Coordinates of C-alpha atoms in Angstrom, one line a residue:
M1 CA -29.2 -34.5 -50.5
K2 CA -31.3 -34.9 -53.6
K3 CA -33.7 -37.8 -53.8
Q4 CA -33.2 -40.1 -56.7
V5 CA -36.6 -40.5 -58.3
K6 CA -37.2 -43.3 -60.8
K7 CA -38.0 -41.7 -64.1
W8 CA -40.1 -44.1 -66.0
E9 CA -41.9 -41.8 -68.5
K10 CA -41.8 -38.2 -69.3
P11 CA -44.7 -36.3 -67.7
A12 CA -46.8 -33.7 -69.4
P13 CA -44.9 -30.3 -69.4
S14 CA -47.5 -28.6 -67.2
Y15 CA -46.9 -31.2 -64.4
G16 CA -43.3 -30.3 -64.0
V17 CA -42.5 -33.4 -61.9
W18 CA -41.7 -37.0 -62.6
A19 CA -44.0 -39.9 -61.5
D20 CA -42.4 -42.1 -58.8
K21 CA -42.8 -45.7 -59.7
S22 CA -42.1 -46.8 -56.2
L23 CA -45.2 -44.9 -55.0
G24 CA -47.4 -46.3 -57.7
Q25 CA -48.0 -42.8 -59.1
H26 CA -50.1 -42.3 -62.3
F27 CA -51.3 -38.8 -62.9
L28 CA -54.7 -38.2 -64.5
K29 CA -54.7 -36.0 -67.6
D30 CA -58.2 -36.4 -68.9
S31 CA -60.4 -33.4 -67.8
R32 CA -63.6 -35.3 -68.6
V33 CA -62.7 -38.1 -66.3
I34 CA -61.7 -35.7 -63.5
S35 CA -65.1 -33.9 -63.8
R36 CA -67.0 -37.2 -63.6
I37 CA -65.1 -38.3 -60.5
I38 CA -65.8 -35.0 -58.7
E39 CA -69.5 -35.1 -59.8
A40 CA -69.7 -38.5 -58.2
L41 CA -69.1 -36.9 -54.8
G42 CA -72.4 -35.0 -55.1
P43 CA -73.1 -31.5 -53.5
L44 CA -70.3 -30.4 -51.2
A45 CA -71.7 -27.4 -49.4
G46 CA -70.9 -27.4 -45.7
K47 CA -68.8 -30.6 -46.0
T48 CA -65.2 -31.6 -45.3
V49 CA -63.5 -33.2 -48.3
I50 CA -60.5 -35.4 -47.9
E51 CA -58.4 -36.2 -51.0
I52 CA -56.0 -39.0 -50.7
G53 CA -52.9 -38.8 -52.9
P54 CA -53.6 -35.5 -54.7
G55 CA -50.2 -35.6 -56.3
P56 CA -49.5 -32.5 -58.4
A57 CA -53.1 -31.2 -57.9
V58 CA -54.5 -32.5 -61.2
L59 CA -57.9 -33.4 -59.7
T60 CA -57.6 -30.9 -56.9
K61 CA -57.6 -27.8 -59.1
Q62 CA -61.1 -28.6 -60.3
L63 CA -62.2 -29.7 -56.8
I64 CA -61.1 -26.3 -55.4
L65 CA -63.8 -24.6 -57.5
K66 CA -66.6 -26.3 -55.6
D67 CA -68.4 -25.0 -52.5
F68 CA -67.0 -26.9 -49.6
N69 CA -66.2 -26.2 -45.9
K70 CA -62.7 -27.7 -45.8
L71 CA -60.4 -29.6 -48.1
V72 CA -57.7 -31.8 -46.6
L73 CA -55.1 -33.0 -49.0
L74 CA -53.3 -36.1 -47.8
E75 CA -50.0 -36.7 -49.6
K76 CA -47.0 -38.9 -48.9
D77 CA -44.6 -37.6 -51.5
P78 CA -42.6 -34.6 -50.2
R79 CA -42.2 -33.2 -53.8
M80 CA -46.0 -33.1 -54.2
V81 CA -46.4 -31.6 -50.7
A82 CA -44.2 -28.7 -51.8
I83 CA -46.5 -28.1 -54.8
L84 CA -49.7 -28.3 -52.7
Q85 CA -48.5 -26.0 -50.0
N86 CA -47.2 -23.4 -52.4
G87 CA -50.7 -22.9 -53.8
T88 CA -49.8 -21.6 -57.2
W89 CA -52.0 -24.3 -58.7
V90 CA -55.0 -22.6 -57.2
S91 CA -54.8 -19.6 -59.4
D92 CA -52.9 -20.6 -62.5
G93 CA -54.2 -24.1 -63.1
G94 CA -50.8 -25.4 -63.8
L95 CA -47.5 -26.4 -62.1
T96 CA -45.0 -24.0 -63.6
G97 CA -42.8 -21.4 -62.0
E98 CA -43.0 -21.2 -58.2
A99 CA -45.1 -24.3 -57.9
Q100 CA -42.0 -26.4 -58.8
V101 CA -39.9 -25.1 -55.9
N102 CA -38.2 -27.9 -53.9
L103 CA -39.1 -30.6 -56.3
G104 CA -36.8 -33.6 -56.0
L105 CA -35.5 -32.6 -52.6
E106 CA -35.5 -35.1 -49.8
A107 CA -38.0 -34.3 -47.1
D108 CA -36.5 -33.5 -43.8
T109 CA -38.2 -33.3 -40.4
G110 CA -37.0 -29.8 -39.9
A111 CA -37.1 -28.7 -43.5
V112 CA -38.3 -25.2 -44.1
R113 CA -41.4 -25.0 -46.2
D114 CA -42.9 -22.0 -48.1
G115 CA -43.6 -19.3 -45.6
G116 CA -40.7 -20.1 -43.3
E117 CA -42.5 -22.7 -41.2
T118 CA -40.8 -25.9 -40.1
E119 CA -42.7 -29.1 -39.5
G120 CA -42.1 -28.7 -35.8
E121 CA -44.1 -25.4 -35.9
R122 CA -47.2 -26.8 -37.5
D123 CA -50.4 -25.7 -35.8
E124 CA -51.5 -28.5 -33.5
A125 CA -55.1 -27.5 -34.1
C126 CA -54.6 -28.6 -37.7
G127 CA -53.5 -32.1 -36.7
G128 CA -50.1 -31.6 -38.2
A129 CA -51.3 -30.1 -41.4
I130 CA -50.3 -26.8 -43.0
P131 CA -52.8 -24.5 -44.6
C132 CA -52.3 -23.9 -48.3
S133 CA -50.9 -20.4 -48.9
A134 CA -53.5 -19.6 -51.6
D135 CA -56.7 -20.8 -49.9
P136 CA -57.3 -21.0 -46.1
R137 CA -60.0 -23.7 -46.6
V138 CA -57.3 -26.1 -47.8
L139 CA -55.0 -28.0 -45.4
V140 CA -52.0 -30.1 -46.6
L141 CA -51.1 -33.1 -44.5
E142 CA -47.8 -34.8 -45.3
A143 CA -48.4 -38.4 -44.3
D144 CA -48.9 -42.0 -45.4
A145 CA -52.6 -42.8 -45.8
L146 CA -52.0 -46.2 -44.1
D147 CA -50.7 -44.5 -41.0
V148 CA -53.3 -41.7 -40.6
D149 CA -55.6 -41.6 -37.6
W150 CA -58.8 -41.4 -39.6
T151 CA -60.8 -40.7 -36.4
H152 CA -59.2 -37.3 -36.1
W153 CA -60.0 -36.2 -39.7
I154 CA -63.3 -37.9 -40.5
V155 CA -66.1 -35.9 -38.7
P156 CA -69.8 -35.7 -39.6
Q157 CA -70.4 -34.6 -43.2
T158 CA -67.0 -35.7 -44.5
V159 CA -66.5 -37.3 -47.9
V160 CA -63.3 -38.9 -49.2
I161 CA -62.0 -39.0 -52.8
G162 CA -58.8 -40.2 -54.3
N163 CA -56.9 -41.8 -57.2
L164 CA -55.4 -44.5 -54.9
P165 CA -52.0 -46.0 -55.5
Y166 CA -52.4 -49.5 -57.0
N167 CA -50.0 -51.0 -54.4
V168 CA -51.9 -49.9 -51.3
G169 CA -55.4 -49.1 -52.5
T170 CA -57.1 -52.2 -51.0
E171 CA -55.6 -51.6 -47.6
I172 CA -56.8 -48.0 -47.5
V173 CA -60.3 -49.0 -48.5
A174 CA -60.3 -51.7 -45.8
Q175 CA -59.3 -49.2 -43.1
L176 CA -62.1 -46.8 -44.1
V177 CA -65.0 -49.2 -44.5
T178 CA -64.5 -50.6 -41.0
L179 CA -64.7 -47.3 -39.1
A180 CA -68.3 -47.5 -38.2
A181 CA -68.0 -51.0 -36.9
A182 CA -65.3 -49.8 -34.5
G183 CA -67.6 -47.1 -33.2
H184 CA -66.2 -44.2 -35.2
V185 CA -67.8 -41.7 -37.5
P186 CA -67.5 -43.0 -41.1
P187 CA -67.4 -40.9 -44.2
E188 CA -70.7 -40.1 -45.8
H189 CA -69.4 -41.7 -48.9
M190 CA -66.1 -42.3 -50.7
V191 CA -65.2 -42.1 -54.4
F192 CA -62.0 -43.9 -55.4
M193 CA -60.3 -44.8 -58.6
L194 CA -58.6 -48.2 -58.4
Q195 CA -57.5 -51.0 -60.7
K196 CA -60.5 -52.4 -62.4
E197 CA -59.9 -55.9 -61.0
V198 CA -60.0 -54.4 -57.5
V199 CA -63.3 -52.7 -58.2
D200 CA -64.6 -55.9 -59.7
R201 CA -63.8 -57.7 -56.5
I202 CA -65.4 -54.9 -54.4
C203 CA -68.6 -55.1 -56.4
A204 CA -68.6 -58.9 -57.1
K205 CA -71.5 -61.2 -56.6
P206 CA -71.5 -64.6 -55.1
G207 CA -70.7 -67.5 -57.4
G208 CA -67.8 -66.1 -59.3
K209 CA -64.0 -66.1 -59.1
T210 CA -64.0 -62.4 -58.2
W211 CA -66.1 -63.0 -55.0
G212 CA -63.8 -63.0 -52.1
R213 CA -62.8 -61.4 -48.8
L214 CA -62.6 -57.8 -50.1
G215 CA -66.1 -57.9 -51.7
V216 CA -67.7 -59.5 -48.6
L217 CA -66.1 -56.9 -46.3
C218 CA -67.0 -53.9 -48.4
Q219 CA -70.6 -55.0 -49.1
M220 CA -71.2 -56.0 -45.5
T221 CA -70.2 -52.5 -44.4
C222 CA -71.2 -50.3 -47.4
D223 CA -73.5 -49.8 -50.4
V224 CA -71.1 -50.2 -53.4
E225 CA -71.4 -48.8 -56.9
D226 CA -69.2 -49.5 -59.9
L227 CA -69.4 -46.2 -61.7
F228 CA -67.2 -46.3 -64.8
D229 CA -64.0 -47.5 -66.3
V230 CA -60.9 -45.4 -67.1
A231 CA -58.6 -46.3 -70.0
P232 CA -54.8 -46.4 -69.5
G233 CA -54.4 -43.5 -72.0
C234 CA -56.1 -41.2 -69.5
F235 CA -53.0 -41.2 -67.3
I236 CA -49.4 -40.2 -67.3
P237 CA -47.6 -42.5 -67.3
A238 CA -50.1 -44.9 -68.7
P239 CA -50.6 -47.9 -66.4
K240 CA -50.7 -51.4 -67.9
V241 CA -54.2 -52.1 -66.7
V242 CA -57.6 -50.5 -66.9
S243 CA -58.9 -48.5 -63.9
S244 CA -62.4 -48.1 -62.5
V245 CA -64.1 -45.6 -60.3
V246 CA -66.2 -46.9 -57.4
R247 CA -68.4 -45.2 -54.9
L248 CA -68.8 -46.7 -51.4
T249 CA -71.5 -45.4 -49.0
P250 CA -70.8 -46.7 -45.4
L251 CA -73.7 -48.1 -43.4
P252 CA -74.2 -47.0 -39.8
A253 CA -73.3 -50.6 -38.7
P254 CA -72.4 -53.8 -40.6
R255 CA -75.3 -55.7 -42.1
F256 CA -77.0 -58.4 -39.9
G257 CA -75.1 -57.0 -36.9
V258 CA -72.1 -59.1 -37.8
S259 CA -68.9 -59.0 -35.8
L260 CA -66.2 -58.0 -38.3
K261 CA -63.5 -59.7 -36.2
A262 CA -65.4 -63.0 -36.4
L263 CA -66.2 -62.4 -40.0
D264 CA -62.5 -61.9 -40.7
V265 CA -61.7 -65.3 -39.1
V266 CA -64.1 -67.3 -41.3
L267 CA -63.3 -65.3 -44.5
R268 CA -59.5 -65.9 -44.1
A269 CA -60.1 -69.6 -43.4
A270 CA -62.6 -70.2 -46.2
F271 CA -61.1 -68.0 -49.0
G272 CA -57.6 -69.0 -48.0
Q273 CA -58.5 -72.4 -49.3
R274 CA -61.3 -71.4 -51.7
R275 CA -61.2 -74.6 -53.8
K276 CA -61.9 -76.8 -50.7
M277 CA -65.4 -77.5 -49.3
L278 CA -66.3 -75.6 -46.2
R279 CA -66.1 -78.7 -44.1
A280 CA -62.4 -78.8 -44.9
S281 CA -61.5 -75.1 -45.2
L282 CA -63.3 -74.2 -41.9
K283 CA -62.0 -77.2 -40.0
G284 CA -60.9 -76.0 -36.5
V285 CA -62.9 -72.8 -36.9
V286 CA -66.5 -74.1 -37.4
S287 CA -67.5 -77.7 -37.1
E288 CA -69.4 -79.6 -39.7
E289 CA -72.2 -80.2 -37.2
A290 CA -72.4 -76.5 -36.6
L291 CA -72.7 -75.8 -40.3
L292 CA -75.5 -78.3 -40.7
S293 CA -77.4 -76.9 -37.7
A294 CA -77.1 -73.4 -39.2
G295 CA -78.5 -74.7 -42.5
I296 CA -75.2 -74.3 -44.5
E297 CA -74.2 -77.2 -46.6
P298 CA -70.7 -78.3 -45.7
T299 CA -70.0 -79.4 -49.2
L300 CA -70.3 -75.9 -50.6
R301 CA -67.2 -73.7 -51.4
A302 CA -66.6 -70.2 -50.2
E303 CA -67.5 -68.5 -53.4
A304 CA -71.1 -69.9 -53.2
L305 CA -72.0 -68.1 -50.0
G306 CA -73.9 -64.8 -49.9
L307 CA -73.7 -62.0 -47.3
E308 CA -76.3 -63.5 -45.0
D309 CA -74.5 -66.8 -45.1
W310 CA -71.3 -65.2 -44.0
A311 CA -73.0 -63.4 -41.2
V312 CA -74.4 -66.8 -40.0
L313 CA -70.9 -68.3 -40.2
A314 CA -69.4 -65.4 -38.3
G315 CA -72.0 -66.0 -35.6
L316 CA -70.7 -69.5 -35.2
V317 CA -67.3 -68.3 -34.2
R318 CA -67.9 -68.1 -30.4
S319 CA -64.8 -66.3 -29.3
Y320 CA -66.0 -63.1 -31.0

């Protein structure tokens, strides 16, 4: 049975596949932007690269030219998985001919992929992934990034890259930046393209409206860099918003030795009622007396606090 894909704008002829609006797909078409994103990863010799949401291999076909140890392509859309596994994109730089086999077909657990393999026959040593037919260094994993066991795939000397879907990008980032705090190996660094407003929040400073839970979490666990903006015209279909590229370099442990569980408690309480003073927003979480004893003015609002202040507040939450 064929899958009905929402066709919201004609793609470039070389893509040979419609963008699926329900998956938040926007395909990059500007080669200069693609090159800058890949350059932001730095030298890749001996490293494992994980690309989240490669789609029709637009960024991947430039990435494949680099000297890396292994490339894991993590893709949810079964139409794109068929393209990536086929491997025609490795040699011809496009998505014509055989690379369009099976596009638009509904994925099935027992569906036969190129080479006659079924999903049930995947090599367990590859963690459920299938090697790309054109390059043994490349593994294609059909999965939702929100459900992936990152501890299996992220090993020492791993970097992560991706043009993240707008609808789930922040959730993916939150999963990855908290790995080290949970005792797992974090990526060396990550380079993501997201909505500009999301990157503004990740890289925000105290005192403004963009300073919130996401920025505190990312900056408590990583060094963050807002690299450059990407105009809507660089995509097919063009999104309605500007995008930005951000680089996150995870720290070995959260700053100030803060407990992320305790931090989450105070962040949710304070930013959930960000216009209220701390003595009101944190009522039932941290007492006014505890705030005063810690040197934090109870009449301040959440957006006024810096990272060290948040670490102090988290330390006042005794249950964590």
